[in-house]
Short mmCIF file of C-alpha atoms and ligand atoms in Angstrom, two decimals:
data_model
loop_
_atom_site.label_atom_id
_atom_site.label_comp_id
_atom_site.label_asym_id
_atom_site.label_seq_id
_atom_site.Cartn_x
_atom_site.Cartn_y
_atom_site.Cartn_z
CA MET E 13 54.62 -118.72 156.57
CA GLU E 14 57.76 -118.02 158.52
CA SER E 15 59.64 -117.31 155.31
CA LEU E 16 57.05 -114.77 154.17
CA LEU E 17 57.40 -112.90 157.46
CA GLN E 18 61.14 -113.01 157.05
CA GLN E 19 60.86 -111.61 153.53
CA ILE E 20 58.67 -108.76 154.70
CA ASN E 21 61.15 -107.85 157.42
CA ASP E 22 64.05 -107.91 154.95
CA HIS E 23 62.11 -105.68 152.58
CA LYS E 24 61.32 -103.27 155.37
CA LEU E 25 64.97 -102.99 156.31
CA ALA E 26 65.89 -102.35 152.67
CA ILE E 27 63.14 -99.75 152.29
CA ALA E 28 64.19 -97.92 155.47
CA ALA E 29 67.82 -97.92 154.36
CA PHE E 30 67.04 -96.61 150.88
CA THR E 31 68.33 -93.12 150.22
CA ALA E 32 67.96 -91.04 147.10
CA ASN E 33 70.29 -88.36 145.81
CA ASN E 34 67.89 -87.01 143.26
CA THR E 35 64.38 -87.36 141.91
CA ASP E 36 65.47 -90.00 139.40
CA GLU E 37 66.40 -92.24 142.29
CA VAL E 38 63.09 -91.55 143.99
CA GLU E 39 61.43 -92.77 140.82
CA GLN E 40 63.58 -95.87 140.87
CA PHE E 41 62.33 -96.54 144.38
CA ARG E 42 58.73 -96.21 143.19
CA ILE E 43 59.25 -98.61 140.34
CA LYS E 44 61.07 -101.15 142.46
CA TRP E 45 58.63 -101.23 145.36
CA LEU E 46 55.35 -99.64 144.39
CA GLY E 47 55.18 -100.09 140.63
CA THR E 48 52.77 -102.56 138.99
CA LYS E 49 55.60 -105.05 138.81
CA GLY E 50 57.04 -103.93 142.10
CA LEU E 51 57.95 -105.97 145.15
CA VAL E 52 55.04 -104.79 147.28
CA LYS E 53 52.60 -106.12 144.69
CA ALA E 54 54.54 -109.38 144.51
CA ILE E 55 54.40 -109.88 148.27
CA MET E 56 50.69 -109.06 148.27
CA GLY E 57 50.28 -111.86 145.69
CA GLU E 58 51.62 -114.28 148.30
CA MET E 59 48.25 -113.98 150.08
CA ARG E 60 47.05 -116.72 147.78
CA ASN E 61 49.26 -119.22 149.53
CA VAL E 62 48.30 -118.20 153.05
CA PRO E 63 46.02 -120.73 154.75
CA ASN E 64 42.48 -119.44 155.28
CA ASP E 65 42.70 -119.34 159.07
CA GLN E 66 45.76 -117.07 158.89
CA LYS E 67 44.50 -114.81 156.12
CA LYS E 68 43.14 -112.17 158.51
CA GLU E 69 46.36 -111.90 160.48
CA PHE E 70 48.53 -111.80 157.34
CA GLY E 71 46.20 -109.40 155.63
CA GLN E 72 46.96 -106.87 158.39
CA ILE E 73 50.71 -107.48 158.23
CA LEU E 74 50.77 -107.06 154.46
CA ASN E 75 48.65 -103.97 154.59
CA GLU E 76 50.93 -102.43 157.15
CA PHE E 77 53.92 -103.28 154.93
CA LYS E 78 52.32 -101.55 151.97
CA LEU E 79 51.65 -98.41 154.03
CA PHE E 80 55.25 -98.53 155.28
CA ALA E 81 56.60 -98.54 151.70
CA GLU E 82 54.21 -95.75 150.65
CA ALA E 83 55.22 -93.60 153.63
CA ARG E 84 58.89 -93.98 152.76
CA PHE E 85 58.15 -93.01 149.16
CA GLN E 86 56.31 -89.90 150.36
CA ALA E 87 59.24 -88.96 152.58
CA LEU E 88 61.68 -89.34 149.69
CA GLN E 89 59.45 -87.20 147.49
CA ASP E 90 59.15 -84.49 150.15
CA GLN E 91 62.90 -84.37 150.39
CA PHE E 92 63.07 -83.00 146.85
CA ALA E 93 59.85 -81.04 146.78
CA GLY E 94 60.39 -77.56 145.44
CA ALA E 95 63.96 -78.16 144.45
CA SER E 96 64.72 -79.73 141.15
CA THR E 97 67.83 -81.81 141.22
CA THR E 98 69.81 -83.09 138.34
CA SER E 99 70.72 -86.72 137.93
CA THR E 100 74.30 -85.87 138.73
CA GLY E 101 73.13 -85.21 142.28
CA LYS E 102 73.88 -81.50 142.15
CA SER E 103 71.24 -79.04 143.22
CA ALA E 104 69.76 -77.16 140.26
CA GLN E 105 69.25 -74.18 142.56
CA ASP E 106 71.77 -71.39 142.21
CA LEU E 107 72.75 -70.76 145.80
CA SER E 108 74.71 -67.67 144.86
CA LEU E 109 71.54 -65.79 143.86
CA PRO E 110 70.54 -63.00 146.27
CA GLY E 111 67.78 -63.95 148.72
CA ASP E 112 64.32 -62.42 148.91
CA ALA E 113 64.50 -58.84 150.12
CA VAL E 114 63.35 -58.39 153.69
CA SER E 115 61.39 -55.19 153.96
CA VAL E 116 62.49 -53.14 156.93
CA GLY E 117 60.56 -50.36 158.55
CA SER E 118 61.69 -46.77 158.53
CA ARG E 119 61.22 -43.78 160.75
CA HIS E 120 58.21 -41.60 160.13
CA PRO E 121 59.17 -38.38 158.31
CA LEU E 122 57.83 -36.30 161.19
CA THR E 123 60.02 -38.24 163.62
CA LEU E 124 63.04 -37.71 161.39
CA VAL E 125 62.47 -33.97 161.20
CA ARG E 126 61.58 -33.65 164.88
CA ASN E 127 64.83 -35.43 165.79
CA GLU E 128 66.78 -33.15 163.51
CA MET E 129 65.16 -30.06 165.01
CA VAL E 130 65.89 -31.27 168.53
CA ALA E 131 69.51 -32.04 167.60
CA ILE E 132 70.04 -28.52 166.27
CA PHE E 133 68.72 -26.86 169.41
CA LYS E 134 70.68 -29.25 171.59
CA ARG E 135 73.84 -27.97 169.92
CA LEU E 136 72.89 -24.52 171.25
CA GLY E 137 72.54 -25.89 174.76
CA PHE E 138 68.78 -26.37 174.89
CA SER E 139 67.43 -29.38 176.78
CA VAL E 140 64.21 -31.22 176.01
CA ALA E 141 61.07 -30.98 178.16
CA GLU E 142 57.90 -32.97 177.67
CA GLY E 143 54.48 -32.77 179.25
CA PRO E 144 50.95 -34.19 179.13
CA GLU E 145 48.72 -33.96 176.05
CA ILE E 146 45.63 -33.71 178.26
CA GLU E 147 46.10 -30.40 180.01
CA ASP E 148 44.24 -28.13 182.36
CA ASP E 149 43.05 -24.71 181.28
CA TRP E 150 45.64 -22.94 183.44
CA HIS E 151 48.76 -24.45 181.91
CA ASN E 152 47.47 -24.20 178.33
CA PHE E 153 45.82 -20.76 178.52
CA GLY E 154 45.57 -19.01 181.89
CA ALA E 155 49.27 -18.98 182.75
CA MET E 156 50.03 -17.94 179.19
CA ASN E 157 48.16 -14.68 179.70
CA LEU E 158 44.93 -15.90 178.13
CA PRO E 159 42.26 -15.54 180.81
CA GLU E 160 38.92 -17.21 180.19
CA ASP E 161 37.23 -14.44 178.26
CA HIS E 162 40.28 -13.52 176.20
CA PRO E 163 39.38 -13.15 172.52
CA ALA E 164 42.74 -14.64 171.45
CA ARG E 165 41.50 -18.02 172.63
CA ASP E 166 39.63 -18.14 169.34
CA MET E 167 43.01 -18.27 167.57
CA GLN E 168 43.19 -21.89 168.63
CA ASP E 169 39.98 -23.94 168.36
CA THR E 170 40.14 -26.10 171.40
CA PHE E 171 38.93 -29.63 172.13
CA TYR E 172 37.50 -29.41 175.63
CA ILE E 173 37.02 -32.51 177.75
CA LYS E 174 33.63 -32.85 179.43
CA LYS E 175 33.56 -31.59 183.00
CA PRO E 176 32.73 -34.11 185.72
CA GLU E 177 29.01 -34.22 186.77
CA ASP E 178 29.59 -32.15 189.93
CA GLY E 179 31.29 -29.39 187.89
CA ASN E 180 34.24 -29.28 190.27
CA GLY E 181 37.91 -29.31 189.39
CA PRO E 182 39.78 -27.73 186.52
CA THR E 183 38.63 -27.54 182.93
CA TRP E 184 40.48 -30.21 181.00
CA LEU E 185 41.38 -29.94 177.34
CA LEU E 186 43.71 -31.34 174.70
CA ARG E 187 46.68 -28.97 174.63
CA THR E 188 46.57 -26.61 171.67
CA HIS E 189 50.27 -25.84 171.82
CA THR E 190 53.29 -27.07 173.74
CA SER E 191 53.53 -23.70 175.49
CA SER E 192 51.75 -25.66 178.21
CA VAL E 193 55.01 -27.56 178.72
CA GLN E 194 56.89 -24.27 179.00
CA ALA E 195 54.42 -23.31 181.73
CA ARG E 196 55.23 -26.51 183.59
CA VAL E 197 58.96 -25.89 183.23
CA MET E 198 58.64 -22.34 184.63
CA GLU E 199 56.56 -23.76 187.47
CA ASN E 200 59.31 -26.17 188.47
CA GLN E 201 62.60 -24.50 187.54
CA LYS E 202 64.34 -21.28 188.35
CA PRO E 203 66.09 -19.28 185.58
CA PRO E 204 68.29 -19.69 183.68
CA ILE E 205 65.91 -21.82 181.64
CA ARG E 206 66.72 -23.08 178.19
CA VAL E 207 64.33 -25.75 176.92
CA ILE E 208 62.61 -26.95 173.80
CA CYS E 209 59.27 -28.71 173.99
CA PRO E 210 58.50 -31.11 171.15
CA GLY E 211 55.11 -32.77 171.13
CA ARG E 212 51.71 -33.40 169.62
CA VAL E 213 49.01 -30.74 169.86
CA TYR E 214 45.32 -30.71 168.99
CA ARG E 215 43.01 -28.16 167.41
CA ASN E 216 39.42 -28.53 166.36
CA GLU E 217 39.94 -27.97 162.63
CA THR E 218 38.26 -29.57 159.67
CA ILE E 219 40.71 -32.03 158.15
CA SER E 220 42.01 -31.01 154.73
CA ALA E 221 45.29 -30.90 152.82
CA ARG E 222 46.21 -27.77 154.78
CA ALA E 223 44.75 -28.36 158.23
CA HIS E 224 44.45 -31.27 160.63
CA CYS E 225 42.94 -31.81 164.04
CA PHE E 226 46.35 -32.75 165.41
CA PHE E 227 49.87 -31.79 164.48
CA HIS E 228 53.30 -31.50 166.08
CA GLN E 229 55.24 -28.59 167.45
CA VAL E 230 58.65 -27.74 168.71
CA GLU E 231 58.44 -24.75 171.01
CA GLY E 232 61.37 -23.15 172.75
CA LEU E 233 61.92 -20.99 175.83
CA TYR E 234 65.02 -19.16 177.00
CA ILE E 235 64.99 -17.11 180.18
CA ASP E 236 68.01 -15.49 181.76
CA GLU E 237 69.36 -12.08 182.64
CA ASN E 238 69.85 -9.80 179.62
CA VAL E 239 68.19 -12.02 177.03
CA SER E 240 67.33 -9.79 174.09
CA PHE E 241 65.44 -9.87 170.83
CA ALA E 242 68.82 -10.08 169.10
CA ASP E 243 69.39 -13.44 170.86
CA LEU E 244 66.01 -14.63 169.61
CA LYS E 245 66.83 -13.65 166.06
CA GLN E 246 70.27 -15.19 166.10
CA THR E 247 69.02 -18.45 167.60
CA LEU E 248 66.30 -18.83 164.98
CA TYR E 249 68.61 -17.79 162.19
CA PHE E 250 71.08 -20.46 163.28
CA PHE E 251 68.25 -23.00 163.33
CA VAL E 252 67.06 -22.37 159.77
CA GLN E 253 70.58 -22.34 158.38
CA GLU E 254 71.30 -25.69 159.98
CA MET E 255 67.97 -27.06 158.81
CA PHE E 256 67.80 -25.66 155.29
CA GLY E 257 71.31 -24.58 154.38
CA LYS E 258 73.29 -21.37 154.32
CA ASP E 259 71.41 -19.81 151.41
CA VAL E 260 68.10 -19.50 153.19
CA LYS E 261 66.92 -15.94 153.88
CA VAL E 262 64.74 -14.91 156.81
CA ARG E 263 62.46 -12.03 157.60
CA PHE E 264 60.52 -11.09 160.72
CA ARG E 265 57.04 -9.60 160.63
CA PRO E 266 55.40 -7.98 163.68
CA SER E 267 52.62 -10.16 165.04
CA TYR E 268 50.54 -10.74 168.13
CA PHE E 269 50.57 -13.47 170.76
CA PRO E 270 49.16 -12.90 174.25
CA PHE E 271 52.21 -14.51 175.89
CA THR E 272 54.91 -12.49 174.11
CA GLU E 273 55.58 -8.80 173.72
CA PRO E 274 56.83 -7.79 171.25
CA SER E 275 55.84 -10.68 169.00
CA ALA E 276 56.99 -11.62 165.53
CA GLU E 277 56.38 -14.25 162.93
CA MET E 278 59.35 -15.48 160.97
CA ASP E 279 59.30 -16.26 157.27
CA ILE E 280 61.99 -17.99 155.26
CA SER E 281 62.62 -17.64 151.56
CA CYS E 282 60.67 -20.30 149.66
CA LEU E 283 62.98 -23.25 149.06
CA ILE E 284 60.68 -24.83 146.53
CA CYS E 285 60.65 -22.06 143.92
CA GLU E 286 63.65 -20.18 145.31
CA GLY E 287 61.61 -17.02 145.52
CA LYS E 288 60.16 -17.15 142.01
CA GLY E 289 56.65 -17.85 143.31
CA CYS E 290 54.80 -21.15 143.65
CA ASN E 291 51.75 -22.67 145.37
CA ILE E 292 53.59 -23.32 148.62
CA CYS E 293 54.59 -19.69 149.11
CA LYS E 294 51.37 -18.46 147.50
CA HIS E 295 53.52 -16.67 144.91
CA THR E 296 55.12 -14.39 147.49
CA GLY E 297 58.54 -16.08 147.63
CA TRP E 298 58.24 -16.36 151.45
CA VAL E 299 56.82 -19.00 153.79
CA GLU E 300 55.87 -18.46 157.38
CA ILE E 301 57.44 -21.05 159.66
CA LEU E 302 57.09 -19.86 163.23
CA GLY E 303 55.74 -17.51 165.85
CA SER E 304 58.01 -15.93 168.43
CA GLY E 305 58.58 -13.06 170.78
CA MET E 306 59.90 -11.82 174.11
CA VAL E 307 58.12 -13.54 176.99
CA HIS E 308 55.38 -11.26 178.36
CA PRO E 309 56.30 -9.96 181.86
CA LYS E 310 52.92 -11.17 183.10
CA VAL E 311 53.78 -14.75 182.11
CA LEU E 312 57.04 -14.52 184.06
CA GLU E 313 55.26 -13.09 187.10
CA ASN E 314 52.68 -15.91 186.93
CA PHE E 315 55.52 -18.21 187.91
CA GLY E 316 57.19 -15.92 190.41
CA ILE E 317 60.01 -14.97 188.05
CA ASP E 318 61.14 -11.38 188.61
CA SER E 319 60.51 -9.63 185.29
CA ASN E 320 62.80 -6.74 186.26
CA LYS E 321 65.73 -9.09 186.60
CA TYR E 322 64.95 -11.66 183.94
CA THR E 323 63.88 -11.50 180.34
CA GLY E 324 63.29 -14.30 177.90
CA PHE E 325 62.28 -15.26 174.43
CA ALA E 326 59.96 -17.98 173.19
CA PHE E 327 59.11 -19.44 169.84
CA GLY E 328 56.92 -22.17 168.44
CA MET E 329 56.83 -23.95 165.12
CA GLY E 330 55.06 -26.84 163.41
CA VAL E 331 57.03 -29.96 162.56
CA GLU E 332 54.66 -30.67 159.66
CA ARG E 333 55.46 -27.35 158.05
CA ILE E 334 59.22 -27.86 158.33
CA THR E 335 58.81 -31.37 156.91
CA GLN E 336 56.70 -30.02 154.06
CA LEU E 337 59.46 -27.63 153.10
CA LYS E 338 62.21 -30.18 153.51
CA TYR E 339 60.53 -33.05 151.67
CA GLN E 340 57.90 -31.21 149.65
CA VAL E 341 54.93 -32.97 151.20
CA ASN E 342 51.89 -31.05 150.05
CA ASP E 343 49.06 -32.77 151.87
CA LEU E 344 48.98 -32.91 155.67
CA ARG E 345 46.77 -35.98 155.59
CA LEU E 346 49.63 -38.08 154.17
CA TYR E 347 51.34 -38.01 157.56
CA SER E 348 48.61 -40.00 159.27
CA GLN E 349 47.29 -42.29 156.55
CA ASN E 350 49.92 -45.00 157.04
CA ASP E 351 50.32 -45.47 153.31
CA VAL E 352 53.54 -47.44 152.93
CA ARG E 353 54.11 -46.01 149.43
CA PHE E 354 54.49 -42.62 151.14
CA LEU E 355 56.37 -43.87 154.20
CA LYS E 356 58.89 -46.06 152.41
CA GLN E 357 60.29 -43.04 150.59
CA PHE E 358 62.01 -42.20 153.86
CA THR E 359 63.76 -45.56 154.24
CA GLY E 360 67.43 -45.03 154.79
CA VAL E 361 67.05 -41.42 155.90
CA VAL E 362 68.39 -41.08 159.42
N1 LIG X 415 52.18 -21.08 170.96
C1 LIG X 415 52.11 -20.45 169.67
C2 LIG X 415 51.24 -21.28 168.76
O1 LIG X 415 51.04 -22.43 168.99
C3 LIG X 415 53.46 -20.30 169.05
C4 LIG X 415 54.35 -19.38 169.81
C5 LIG X 415 55.17 -19.86 170.81
C6 LIG X 415 54.35 -18.04 169.54
C7 LIG X 415 55.98 -19.01 171.52
C8 LIG X 415 55.17 -17.17 170.23
C9 LIG X 415 55.99 -17.67 171.21
O2 LIG X 415 50.72 -20.77 167.81
#
C-alpha cells in the first residue's frame, strides 16, 4: 500500500501546482482529475486492492484526496468567475472602458443660495452672526418693539414652547425671524455694527406650495453715525444686482414693521417673465423679496444705544424666495422632501 500512498502524494503535489491561464485550462483540469475517466476516479478504484483491515483507513485518505482535488477545481473556477477569458490567455474585458459612475452628493440649493448671499454682503464688509433657534420672547419680540399685547405679533404665527409647571422663567418659542440674532448682537456689541444673520426660522403655517412651517432668512443690520435710508437703498440695490444681474430693476413700497421706522418692502422686476406677467409675479411684473427700514429708536434704546448719535438700517429676506427666483422652484415643499431627482439638478453648482 506504500505505493498507493506515494501516488496520492504525487497527485496532490501536481494538483496544487496546477495553474490555469484561462477557462479552457480549468476544463482540462476537470477532465484530467475529476472527469469520469479522470485520475481521482482511477485512484478510488484502487480501493479494490486494499486489504479489508485497512479499508477504513484508506477510505478516509482517498476521500480526503477527492475533496482536495475538488477544492482546487473550485478555486480555479473562482479565479475566472465573472470574467470571460479567451484561449489565448488575454482578458476579454476591455480595461479601457470607463468605470461605473460614482454618484457624488451636492449642496442643497438653499445652502448654495445662502452662501452666495452671505458672500455678497461680506464683500460690503458685513460679518456673519448666528444665534439659537429656540429663543425667549424678549429677543424675538419684546426687544424688537413688539410688547406682549402688540397686534403685529399676529403677523408671525408663533410656535410657543410649553412653560415649565411652576410658570416661572421666560416664555420660550421657536424664533420667527433672525431679528432675534440682531437683538443678541446689539446686546453684546457697541456700534458700529454691520452684521448679517442667516438662519432657519419657524412659523405656524399650514404647509403648501407657498407656505411652510420653517424657512430660512438672511437678515442684516447696520448701525453707525449718519446711516441713512440712501445707504439702505444702495446696499440692497448692490445685493440684487450681484445676485440677479445688472438688468434687474427695484422698487420700494412703504410698509410697516414694529422695529423699523420708516419701513419699506422691496420688489424686483420679475426675472421669470421679464415683466410681461406670469404666475410668480401674479401678473404684476414685480416680486416682493424683502422687508426693510431704519431701525426704530426704541429698539436702539432697548440696548442702550444712543438714538440721537446713532442711526441704522435693517432688512430681512427669505432664502427660499431668492432661490425660487434664481432656479425657478415653484413649490416650497421640494426643499425639504429629499427627492434626489430634485436635488441632483444642483450637482456641480458651487
Ligand atoms: N423680521 C422681518 C420678517 O421676518 C423682516 C425685516 C427685517 C423687516 C428687518 C424689516 C427690517 O418679516
